[in-house]
PDB file of C-alpha atoms and ligand atoms in Angstrom:
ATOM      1  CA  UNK M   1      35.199 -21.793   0.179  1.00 46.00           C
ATOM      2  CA  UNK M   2      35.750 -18.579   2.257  1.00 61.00           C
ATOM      3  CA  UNK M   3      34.412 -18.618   5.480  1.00 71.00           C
ATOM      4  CA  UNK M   4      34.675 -15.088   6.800  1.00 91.00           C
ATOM      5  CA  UNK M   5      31.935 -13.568   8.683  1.00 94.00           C
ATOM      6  CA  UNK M   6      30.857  -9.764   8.573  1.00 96.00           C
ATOM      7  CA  UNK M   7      31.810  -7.560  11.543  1.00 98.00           C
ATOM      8  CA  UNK M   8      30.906  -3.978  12.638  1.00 98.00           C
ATOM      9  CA  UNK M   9      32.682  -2.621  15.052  1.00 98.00           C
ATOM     10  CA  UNK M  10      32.109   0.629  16.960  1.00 98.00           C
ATOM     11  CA  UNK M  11      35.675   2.416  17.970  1.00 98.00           C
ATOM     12  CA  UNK M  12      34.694   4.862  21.045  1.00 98.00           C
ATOM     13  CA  UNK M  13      38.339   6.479  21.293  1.00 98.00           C
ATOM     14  CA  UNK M  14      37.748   8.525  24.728  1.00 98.00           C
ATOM     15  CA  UNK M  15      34.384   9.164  23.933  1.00 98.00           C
ATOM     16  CA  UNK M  16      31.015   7.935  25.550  1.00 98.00           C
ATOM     17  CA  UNK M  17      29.489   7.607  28.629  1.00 98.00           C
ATOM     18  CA  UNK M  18      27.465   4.875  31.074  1.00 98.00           C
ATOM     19  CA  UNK M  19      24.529   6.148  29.993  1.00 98.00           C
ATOM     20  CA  UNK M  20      25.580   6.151  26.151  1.00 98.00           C
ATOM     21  CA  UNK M  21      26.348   2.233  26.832  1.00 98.00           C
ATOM     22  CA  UNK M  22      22.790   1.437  28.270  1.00 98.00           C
ATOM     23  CA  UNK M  23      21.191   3.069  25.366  1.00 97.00           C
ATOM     24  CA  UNK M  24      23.398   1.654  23.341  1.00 98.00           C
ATOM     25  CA  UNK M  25      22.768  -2.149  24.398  1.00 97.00           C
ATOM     26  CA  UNK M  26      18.825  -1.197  24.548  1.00 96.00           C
ATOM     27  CA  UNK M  27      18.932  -0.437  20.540  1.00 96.00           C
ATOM     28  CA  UNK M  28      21.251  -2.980  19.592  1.00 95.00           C
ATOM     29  CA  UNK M  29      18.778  -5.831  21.728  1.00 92.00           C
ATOM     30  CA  UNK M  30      16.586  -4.250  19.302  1.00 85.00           C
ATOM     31  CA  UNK M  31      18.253  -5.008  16.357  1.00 86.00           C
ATOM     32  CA  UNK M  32      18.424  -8.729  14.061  1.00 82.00           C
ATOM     33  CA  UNK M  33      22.234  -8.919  13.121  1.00 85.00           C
ATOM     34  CA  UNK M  34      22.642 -12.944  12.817  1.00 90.00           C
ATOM     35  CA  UNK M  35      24.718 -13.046   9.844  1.00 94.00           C
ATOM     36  CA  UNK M  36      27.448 -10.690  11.770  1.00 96.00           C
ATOM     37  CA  UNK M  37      29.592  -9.894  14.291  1.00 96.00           C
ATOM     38  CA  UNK M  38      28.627  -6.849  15.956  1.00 97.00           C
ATOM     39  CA  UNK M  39      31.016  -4.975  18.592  1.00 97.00           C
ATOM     40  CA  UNK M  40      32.227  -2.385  20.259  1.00 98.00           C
ATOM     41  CA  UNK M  41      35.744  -0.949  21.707  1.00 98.00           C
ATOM     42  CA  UNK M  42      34.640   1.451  24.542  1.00 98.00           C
ATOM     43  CA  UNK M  43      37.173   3.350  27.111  1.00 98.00           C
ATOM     44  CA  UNK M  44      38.840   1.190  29.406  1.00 98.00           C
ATOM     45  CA  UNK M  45      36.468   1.811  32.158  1.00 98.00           C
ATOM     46  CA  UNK M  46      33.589   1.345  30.471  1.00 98.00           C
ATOM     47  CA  UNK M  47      34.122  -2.202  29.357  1.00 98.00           C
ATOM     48  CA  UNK M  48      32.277  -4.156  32.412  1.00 98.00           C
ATOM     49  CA  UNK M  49      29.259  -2.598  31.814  1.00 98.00           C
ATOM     50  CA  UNK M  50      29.193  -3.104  28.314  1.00 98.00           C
ATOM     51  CA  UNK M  51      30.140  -6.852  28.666  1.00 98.00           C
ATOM     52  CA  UNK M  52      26.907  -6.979  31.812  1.00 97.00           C
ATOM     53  CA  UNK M  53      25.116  -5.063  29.091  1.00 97.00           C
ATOM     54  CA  UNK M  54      25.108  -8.011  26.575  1.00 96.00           C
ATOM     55  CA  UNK M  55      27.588  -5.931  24.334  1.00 97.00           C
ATOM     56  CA  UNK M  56      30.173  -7.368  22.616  1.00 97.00           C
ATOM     57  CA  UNK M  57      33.598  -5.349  23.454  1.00 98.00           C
ATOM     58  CA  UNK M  58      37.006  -5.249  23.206  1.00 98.00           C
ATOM     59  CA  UNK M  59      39.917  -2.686  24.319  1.00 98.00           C
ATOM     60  CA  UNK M  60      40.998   0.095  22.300  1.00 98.00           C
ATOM     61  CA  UNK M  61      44.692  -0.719  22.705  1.00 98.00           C
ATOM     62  CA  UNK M  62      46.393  -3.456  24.975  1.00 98.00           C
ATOM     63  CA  UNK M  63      50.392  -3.265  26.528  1.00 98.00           C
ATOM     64  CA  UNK M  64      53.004  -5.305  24.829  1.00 98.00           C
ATOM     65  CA  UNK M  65      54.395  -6.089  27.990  1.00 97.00           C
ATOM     66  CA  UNK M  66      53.208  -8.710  30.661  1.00 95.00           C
ATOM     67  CA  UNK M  67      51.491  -7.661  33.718  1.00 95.00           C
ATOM     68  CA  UNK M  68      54.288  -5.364  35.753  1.00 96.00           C
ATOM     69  CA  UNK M  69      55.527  -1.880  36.485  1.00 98.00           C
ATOM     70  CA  UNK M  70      53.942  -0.334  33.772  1.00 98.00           C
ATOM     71  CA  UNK M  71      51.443   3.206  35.314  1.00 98.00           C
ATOM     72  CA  UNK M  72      48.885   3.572  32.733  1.00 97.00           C
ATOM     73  CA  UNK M  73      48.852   0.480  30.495  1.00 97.00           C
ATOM     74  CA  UNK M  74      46.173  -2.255  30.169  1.00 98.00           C
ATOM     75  CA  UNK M  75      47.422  -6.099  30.157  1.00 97.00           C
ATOM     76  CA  UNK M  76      45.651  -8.359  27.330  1.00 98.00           C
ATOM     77  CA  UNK M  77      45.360 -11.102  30.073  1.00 98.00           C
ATOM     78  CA  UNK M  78      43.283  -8.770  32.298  1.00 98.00           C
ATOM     79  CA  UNK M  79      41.088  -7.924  29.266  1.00 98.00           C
ATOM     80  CA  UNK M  80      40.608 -11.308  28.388  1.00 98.00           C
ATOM     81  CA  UNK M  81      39.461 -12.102  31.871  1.00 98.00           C
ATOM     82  CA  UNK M  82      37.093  -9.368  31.646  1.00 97.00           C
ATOM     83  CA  UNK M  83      35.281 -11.349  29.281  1.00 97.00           C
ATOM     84  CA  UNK M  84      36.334  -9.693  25.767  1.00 98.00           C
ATOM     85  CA  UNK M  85      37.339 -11.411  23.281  1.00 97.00           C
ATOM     86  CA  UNK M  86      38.780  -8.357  20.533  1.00 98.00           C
ATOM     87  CA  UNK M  87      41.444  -5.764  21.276  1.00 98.00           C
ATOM     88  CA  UNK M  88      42.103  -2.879  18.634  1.00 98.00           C
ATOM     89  CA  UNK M  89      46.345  -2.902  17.617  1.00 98.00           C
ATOM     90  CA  UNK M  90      47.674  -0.131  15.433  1.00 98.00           C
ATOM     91  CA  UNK M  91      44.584   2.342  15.245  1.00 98.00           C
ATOM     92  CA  UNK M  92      46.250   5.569  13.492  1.00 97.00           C
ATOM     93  CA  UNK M  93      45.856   7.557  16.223  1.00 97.00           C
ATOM     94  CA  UNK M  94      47.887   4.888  18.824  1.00 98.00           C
ATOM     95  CA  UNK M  95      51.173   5.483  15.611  1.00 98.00           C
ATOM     96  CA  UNK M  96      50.619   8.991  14.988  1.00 96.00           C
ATOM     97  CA  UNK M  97      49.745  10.491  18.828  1.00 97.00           C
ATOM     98  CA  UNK M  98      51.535   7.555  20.943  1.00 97.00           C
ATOM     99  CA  UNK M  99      54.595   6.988  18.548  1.00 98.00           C
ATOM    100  CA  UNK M 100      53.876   2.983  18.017  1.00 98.00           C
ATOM    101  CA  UNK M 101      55.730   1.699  15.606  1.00 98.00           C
ATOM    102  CA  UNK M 102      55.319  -1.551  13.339  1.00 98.00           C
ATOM    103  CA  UNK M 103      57.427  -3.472  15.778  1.00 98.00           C
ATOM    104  CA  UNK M 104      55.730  -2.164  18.854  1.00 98.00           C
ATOM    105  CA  UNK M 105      52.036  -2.910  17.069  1.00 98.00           C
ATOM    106  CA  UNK M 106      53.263  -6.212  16.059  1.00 98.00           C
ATOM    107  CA  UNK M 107      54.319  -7.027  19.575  1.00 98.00           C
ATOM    108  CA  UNK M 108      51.141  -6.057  20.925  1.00 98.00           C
ATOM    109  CA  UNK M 109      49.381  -8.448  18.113  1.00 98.00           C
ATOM    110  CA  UNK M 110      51.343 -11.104  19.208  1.00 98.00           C
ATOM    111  CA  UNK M 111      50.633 -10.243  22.653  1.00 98.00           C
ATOM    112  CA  UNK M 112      47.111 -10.454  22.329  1.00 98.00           C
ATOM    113  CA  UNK M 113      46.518 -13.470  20.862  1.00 98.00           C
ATOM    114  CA  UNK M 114      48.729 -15.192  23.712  1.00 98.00           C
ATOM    115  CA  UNK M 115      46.197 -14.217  25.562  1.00 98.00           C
ATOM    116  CA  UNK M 116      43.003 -15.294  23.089  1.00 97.00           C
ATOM    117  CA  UNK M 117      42.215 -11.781  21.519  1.00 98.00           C
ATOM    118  CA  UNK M 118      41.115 -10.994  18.582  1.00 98.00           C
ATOM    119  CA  UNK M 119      43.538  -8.669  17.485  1.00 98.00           C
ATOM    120  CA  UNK M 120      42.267  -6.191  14.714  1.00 98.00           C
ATOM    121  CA  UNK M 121      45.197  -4.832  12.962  1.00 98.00           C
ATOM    122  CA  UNK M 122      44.565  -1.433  11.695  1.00 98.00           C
ATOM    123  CA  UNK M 123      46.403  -0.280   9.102  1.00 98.00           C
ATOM    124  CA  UNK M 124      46.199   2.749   6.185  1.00 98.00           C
ATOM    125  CA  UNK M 125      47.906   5.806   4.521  1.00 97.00           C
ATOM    126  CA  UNK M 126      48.224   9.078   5.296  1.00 96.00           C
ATOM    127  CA  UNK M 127      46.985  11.694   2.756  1.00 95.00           C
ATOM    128  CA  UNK M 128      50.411  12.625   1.458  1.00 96.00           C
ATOM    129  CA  UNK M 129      51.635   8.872   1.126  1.00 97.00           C
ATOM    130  CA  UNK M 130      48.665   8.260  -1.333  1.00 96.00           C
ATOM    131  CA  UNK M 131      49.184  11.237  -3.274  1.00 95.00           C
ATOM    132  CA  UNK M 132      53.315  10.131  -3.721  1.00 97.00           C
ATOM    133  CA  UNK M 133      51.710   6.664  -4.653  1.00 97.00           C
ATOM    134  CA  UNK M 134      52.630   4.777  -1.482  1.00 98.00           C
ATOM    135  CA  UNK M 135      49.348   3.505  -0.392  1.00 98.00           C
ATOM    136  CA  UNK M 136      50.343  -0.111  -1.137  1.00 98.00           C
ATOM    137  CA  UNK M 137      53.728  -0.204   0.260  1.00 98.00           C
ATOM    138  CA  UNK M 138      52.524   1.658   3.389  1.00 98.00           C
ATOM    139  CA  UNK M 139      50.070  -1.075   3.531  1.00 98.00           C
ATOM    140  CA  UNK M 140      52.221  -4.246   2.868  1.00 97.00           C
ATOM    141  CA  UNK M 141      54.701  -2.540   5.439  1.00 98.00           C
ATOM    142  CA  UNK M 142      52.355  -2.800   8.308  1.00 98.00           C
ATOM    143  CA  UNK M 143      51.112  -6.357   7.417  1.00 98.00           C
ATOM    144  CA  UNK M 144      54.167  -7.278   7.003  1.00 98.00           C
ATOM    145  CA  UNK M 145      55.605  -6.000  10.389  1.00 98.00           C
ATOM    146  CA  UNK M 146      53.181  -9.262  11.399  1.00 98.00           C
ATOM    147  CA  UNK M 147      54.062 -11.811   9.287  1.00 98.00           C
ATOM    148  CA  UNK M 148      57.636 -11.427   9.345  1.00 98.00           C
ATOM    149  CA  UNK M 149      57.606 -11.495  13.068  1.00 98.00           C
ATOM    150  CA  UNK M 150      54.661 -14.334  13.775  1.00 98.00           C
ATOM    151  CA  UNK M 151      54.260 -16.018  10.262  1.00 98.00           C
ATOM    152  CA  UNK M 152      50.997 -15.562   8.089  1.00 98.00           C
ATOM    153  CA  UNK M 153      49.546 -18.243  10.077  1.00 97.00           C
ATOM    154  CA  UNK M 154      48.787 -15.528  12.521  1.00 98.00           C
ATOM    155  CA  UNK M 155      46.348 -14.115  10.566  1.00 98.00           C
ATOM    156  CA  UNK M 156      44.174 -16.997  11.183  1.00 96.00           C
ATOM    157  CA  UNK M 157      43.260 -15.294  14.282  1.00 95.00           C
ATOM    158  CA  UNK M 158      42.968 -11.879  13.006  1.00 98.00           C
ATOM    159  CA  UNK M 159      41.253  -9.252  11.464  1.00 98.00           C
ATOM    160  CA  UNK M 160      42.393  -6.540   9.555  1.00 98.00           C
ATOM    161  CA  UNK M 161      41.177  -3.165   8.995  1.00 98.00           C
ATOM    162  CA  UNK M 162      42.036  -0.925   6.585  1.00 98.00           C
ATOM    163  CA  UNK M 163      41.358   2.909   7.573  1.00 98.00           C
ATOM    164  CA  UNK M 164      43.095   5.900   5.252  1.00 97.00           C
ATOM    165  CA  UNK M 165      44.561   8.174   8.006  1.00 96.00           C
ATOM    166  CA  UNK M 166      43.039  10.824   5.483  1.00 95.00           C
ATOM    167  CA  UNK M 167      39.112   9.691   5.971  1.00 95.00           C
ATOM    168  CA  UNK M 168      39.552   9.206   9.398  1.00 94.00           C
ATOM    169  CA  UNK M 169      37.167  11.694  11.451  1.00 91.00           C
ATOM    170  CA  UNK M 170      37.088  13.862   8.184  1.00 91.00           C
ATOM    171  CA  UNK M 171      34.011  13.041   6.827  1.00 87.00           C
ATOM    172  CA  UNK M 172      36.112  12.305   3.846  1.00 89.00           C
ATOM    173  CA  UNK M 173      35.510   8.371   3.015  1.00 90.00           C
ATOM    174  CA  UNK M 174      37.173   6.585   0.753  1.00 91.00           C
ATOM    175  CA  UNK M 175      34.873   5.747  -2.713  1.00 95.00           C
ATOM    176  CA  UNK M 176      33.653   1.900  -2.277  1.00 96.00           C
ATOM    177  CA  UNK M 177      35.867   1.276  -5.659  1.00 97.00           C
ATOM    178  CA  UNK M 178      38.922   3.227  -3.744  1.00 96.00           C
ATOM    179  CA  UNK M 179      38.244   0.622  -0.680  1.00 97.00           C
ATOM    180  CA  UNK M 180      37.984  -2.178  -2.699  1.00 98.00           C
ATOM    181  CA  UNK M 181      40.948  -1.553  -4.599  1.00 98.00           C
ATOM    182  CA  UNK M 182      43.361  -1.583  -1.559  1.00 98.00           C
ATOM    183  CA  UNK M 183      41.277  -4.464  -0.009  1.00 98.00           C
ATOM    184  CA  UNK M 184      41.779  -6.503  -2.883  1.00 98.00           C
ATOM    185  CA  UNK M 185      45.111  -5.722  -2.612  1.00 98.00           C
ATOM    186  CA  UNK M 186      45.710  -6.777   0.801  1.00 98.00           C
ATOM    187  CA  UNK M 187      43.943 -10.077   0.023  1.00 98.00           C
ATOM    188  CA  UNK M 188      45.798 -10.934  -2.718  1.00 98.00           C
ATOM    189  CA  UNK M 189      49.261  -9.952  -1.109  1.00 98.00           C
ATOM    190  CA  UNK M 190      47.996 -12.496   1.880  1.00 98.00           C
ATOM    191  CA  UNK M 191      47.082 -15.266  -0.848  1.00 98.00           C
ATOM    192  CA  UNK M 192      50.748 -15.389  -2.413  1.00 98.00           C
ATOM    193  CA  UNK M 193      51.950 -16.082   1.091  1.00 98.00           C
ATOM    194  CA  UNK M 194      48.304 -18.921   2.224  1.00 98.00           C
ATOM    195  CA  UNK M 195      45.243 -18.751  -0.032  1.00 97.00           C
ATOM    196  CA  UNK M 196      43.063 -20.495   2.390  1.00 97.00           C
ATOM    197  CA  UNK M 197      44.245 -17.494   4.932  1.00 97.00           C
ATOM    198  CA  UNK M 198      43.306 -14.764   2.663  1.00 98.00           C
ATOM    199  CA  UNK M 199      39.902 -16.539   1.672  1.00 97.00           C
ATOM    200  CA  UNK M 200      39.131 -16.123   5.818  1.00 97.00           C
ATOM    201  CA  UNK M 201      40.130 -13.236   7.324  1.00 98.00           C
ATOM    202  CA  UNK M 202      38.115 -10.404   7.602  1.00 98.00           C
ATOM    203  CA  UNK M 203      39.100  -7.029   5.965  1.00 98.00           C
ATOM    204  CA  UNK M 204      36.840  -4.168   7.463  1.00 98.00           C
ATOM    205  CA  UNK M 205      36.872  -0.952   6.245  1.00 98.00           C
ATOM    206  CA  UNK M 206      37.242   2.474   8.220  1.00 98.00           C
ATOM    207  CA  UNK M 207      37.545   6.252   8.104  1.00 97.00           C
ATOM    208  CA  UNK M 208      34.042   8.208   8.082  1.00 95.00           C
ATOM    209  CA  UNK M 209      31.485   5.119   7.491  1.00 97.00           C
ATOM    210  CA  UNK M 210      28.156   6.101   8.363  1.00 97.00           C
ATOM    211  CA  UNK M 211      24.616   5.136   7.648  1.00 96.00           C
ATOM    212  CA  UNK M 212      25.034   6.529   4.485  1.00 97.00           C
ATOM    213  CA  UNK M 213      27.735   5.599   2.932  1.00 97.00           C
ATOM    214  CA  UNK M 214      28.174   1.754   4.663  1.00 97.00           C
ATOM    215  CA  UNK M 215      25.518  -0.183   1.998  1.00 97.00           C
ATOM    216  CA  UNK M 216      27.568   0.420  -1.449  1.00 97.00           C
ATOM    217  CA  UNK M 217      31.435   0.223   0.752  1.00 97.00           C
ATOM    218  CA  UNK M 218      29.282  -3.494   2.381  1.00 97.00           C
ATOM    219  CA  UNK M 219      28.654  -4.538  -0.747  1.00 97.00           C
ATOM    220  CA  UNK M 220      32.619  -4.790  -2.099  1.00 97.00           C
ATOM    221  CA  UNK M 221      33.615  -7.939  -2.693  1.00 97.00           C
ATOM    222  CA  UNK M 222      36.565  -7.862  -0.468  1.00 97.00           C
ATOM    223  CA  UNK M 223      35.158  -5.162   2.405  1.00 98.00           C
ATOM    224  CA  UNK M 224      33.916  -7.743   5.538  1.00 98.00           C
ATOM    225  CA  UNK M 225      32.758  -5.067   7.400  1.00 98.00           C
ATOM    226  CA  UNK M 226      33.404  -1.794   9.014  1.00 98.00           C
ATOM    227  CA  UNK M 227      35.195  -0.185  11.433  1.00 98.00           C
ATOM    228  CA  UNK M 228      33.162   2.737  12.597  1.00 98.00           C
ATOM    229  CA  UNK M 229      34.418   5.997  14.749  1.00 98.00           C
ATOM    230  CA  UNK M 230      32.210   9.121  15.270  1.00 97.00           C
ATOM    231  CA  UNK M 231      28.656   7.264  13.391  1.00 98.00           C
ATOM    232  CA  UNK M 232      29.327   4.342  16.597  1.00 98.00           C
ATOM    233  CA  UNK M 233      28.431   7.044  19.072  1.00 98.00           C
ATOM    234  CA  UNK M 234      24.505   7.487  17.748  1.00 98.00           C
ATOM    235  CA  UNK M 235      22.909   3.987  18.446  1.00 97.00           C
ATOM    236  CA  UNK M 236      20.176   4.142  15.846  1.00 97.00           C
ATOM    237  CA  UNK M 237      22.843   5.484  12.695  1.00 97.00           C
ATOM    238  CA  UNK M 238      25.395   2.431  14.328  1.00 98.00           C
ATOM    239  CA  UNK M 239      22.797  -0.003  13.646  1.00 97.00           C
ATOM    240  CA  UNK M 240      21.664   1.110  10.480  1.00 97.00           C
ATOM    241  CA  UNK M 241      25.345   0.623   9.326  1.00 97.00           C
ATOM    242  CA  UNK M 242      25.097  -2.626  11.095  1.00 97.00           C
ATOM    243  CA  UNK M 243      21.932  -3.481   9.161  1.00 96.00           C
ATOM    244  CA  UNK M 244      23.366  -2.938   5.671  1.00 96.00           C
ATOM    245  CA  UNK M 245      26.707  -5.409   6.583  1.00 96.00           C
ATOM    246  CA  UNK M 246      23.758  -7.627   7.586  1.00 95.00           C
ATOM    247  CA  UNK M 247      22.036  -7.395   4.406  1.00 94.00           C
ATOM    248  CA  UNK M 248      25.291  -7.841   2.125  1.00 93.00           C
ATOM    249  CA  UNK M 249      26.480 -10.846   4.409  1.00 92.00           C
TER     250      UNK M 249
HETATM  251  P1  PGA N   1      35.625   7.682  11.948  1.00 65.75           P
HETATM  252  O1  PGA N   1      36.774   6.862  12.734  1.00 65.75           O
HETATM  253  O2  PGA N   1      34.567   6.703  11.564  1.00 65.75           O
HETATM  254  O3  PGA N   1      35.167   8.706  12.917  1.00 65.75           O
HETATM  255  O4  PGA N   1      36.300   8.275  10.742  1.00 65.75           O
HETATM  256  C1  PGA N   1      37.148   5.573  12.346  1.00 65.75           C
HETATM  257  C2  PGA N   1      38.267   5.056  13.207  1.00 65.75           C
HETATM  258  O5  PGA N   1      39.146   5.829  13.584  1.00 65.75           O
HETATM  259  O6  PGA N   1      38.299   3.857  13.551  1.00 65.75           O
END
């Protein structure tokens, strides 16, 4: 029996504001959302007041190295003092802007659950990979990356999101059945390795969800959830999207 809860989670990138993360908590105390997990990844410095705020949040990207000489970088340990208990590894834009590669993201992964994150392995094609066909190898690749280096029992401790480089900010989302497809696919490539792993970890989907298009992508039989970008910075459309994963939980 799968036990996998729903989450929606809100991706800031270097967007938002103090005052966005009052209003922000001030809707979301609003909201019912017991059948899910609801969070958000916020910059860096806005983390401490979400957490104060009653927010869920997690970091956007954490180092692969341990606390050190490092200008710039975050260290999972700090983060999970903080209080959070998710960190983003792999969003698109950390591969395509920062240069990570599957061995750096799976380093990071590894390095966040040493320190009891969440990590949320992102994952997903770019345009021209899906039109060659590729979609599933990119995928398997970058799941793989994991598993080869930590075994599929990391995964226990995971979440994975799929987001199609090519619906990403574009306003172009995948169709539900398009989703579903590669989710499907990701699930059953987990269950030849540990069926009882596939049957619990959450697959969210990302890449332009908003209150729109989130019920009919919710209700796919292998789609746990959401990843959301741009439709996380309006409170009231960010819990409408929350509302329909709470409806198909
Ligand atoms: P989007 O971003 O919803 O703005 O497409 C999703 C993401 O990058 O996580």
């Amino acid at each position: 029996m799968a036990s996998r809860k729903p989450i929606v989670a809100g991706n800031w990138k270097m967007n938002g504001s103090v005052e966005l993360v009052t209003s922000m908590a001030d809707t979301l105390k609003n909201a019912s959302n017991n059948k899910i997990d609801v969070l958000i990844f916020p910059p860096f410095p806005l983390l401490s007041k979400a957490l104060e705020s009653g927010i869920v949040a997690g970091a956007q990207t954490v180092s692969q190295e341990d606390a050190g000489a490092f200008t710039g970088e975050v260290d999972a340990k700090l983060v999970a003092e903080l209080g959070c208990k998710y960190t983003l590894v792999g969003h698109s834009e950390r591969r395509s802007i920062y240069g990570e590669s599957n061995d750096d993201v799976a380093a990071k992964f590894e390095k966040a659950q040493q320190h009891n994150l969440t990590p949320i392995l992102c994952v997903g094609e770019s345009e021209e990979q899906r039109e060659q066909g590729l979609t599933e190898s990119v995928v398997s690749e970058q799941i793989n990356a994991v598993i080869n280096k930590l075994g599929v029992a990391a995964l226990v401790n995971s979440v994975i999101a799929y987001e199609p480089v090519w619906a990403i900010g574009t306003g172009k989302t995948a169709s539900p059945e398009q989703a579903q497809q590669v989710h499907k696919f990701i699930r059953d490539e987990i269950a030849a390795l540990d069926v009882v792993v596939s049957q619990n970890i959450a697959l969210l989907y990302g890449g332009s969800v908003n209150d729109q298009n989130s019920e009919l992508l919710f209700a796919q039989a292998d789609i746990d959830g959401g990843l959301i970008g741009g439709a996380s910075l309006k409170p009231n459309a960010f819990v409408n999207i929350c509302n329909s994963a709470q409806r198909n939980a």
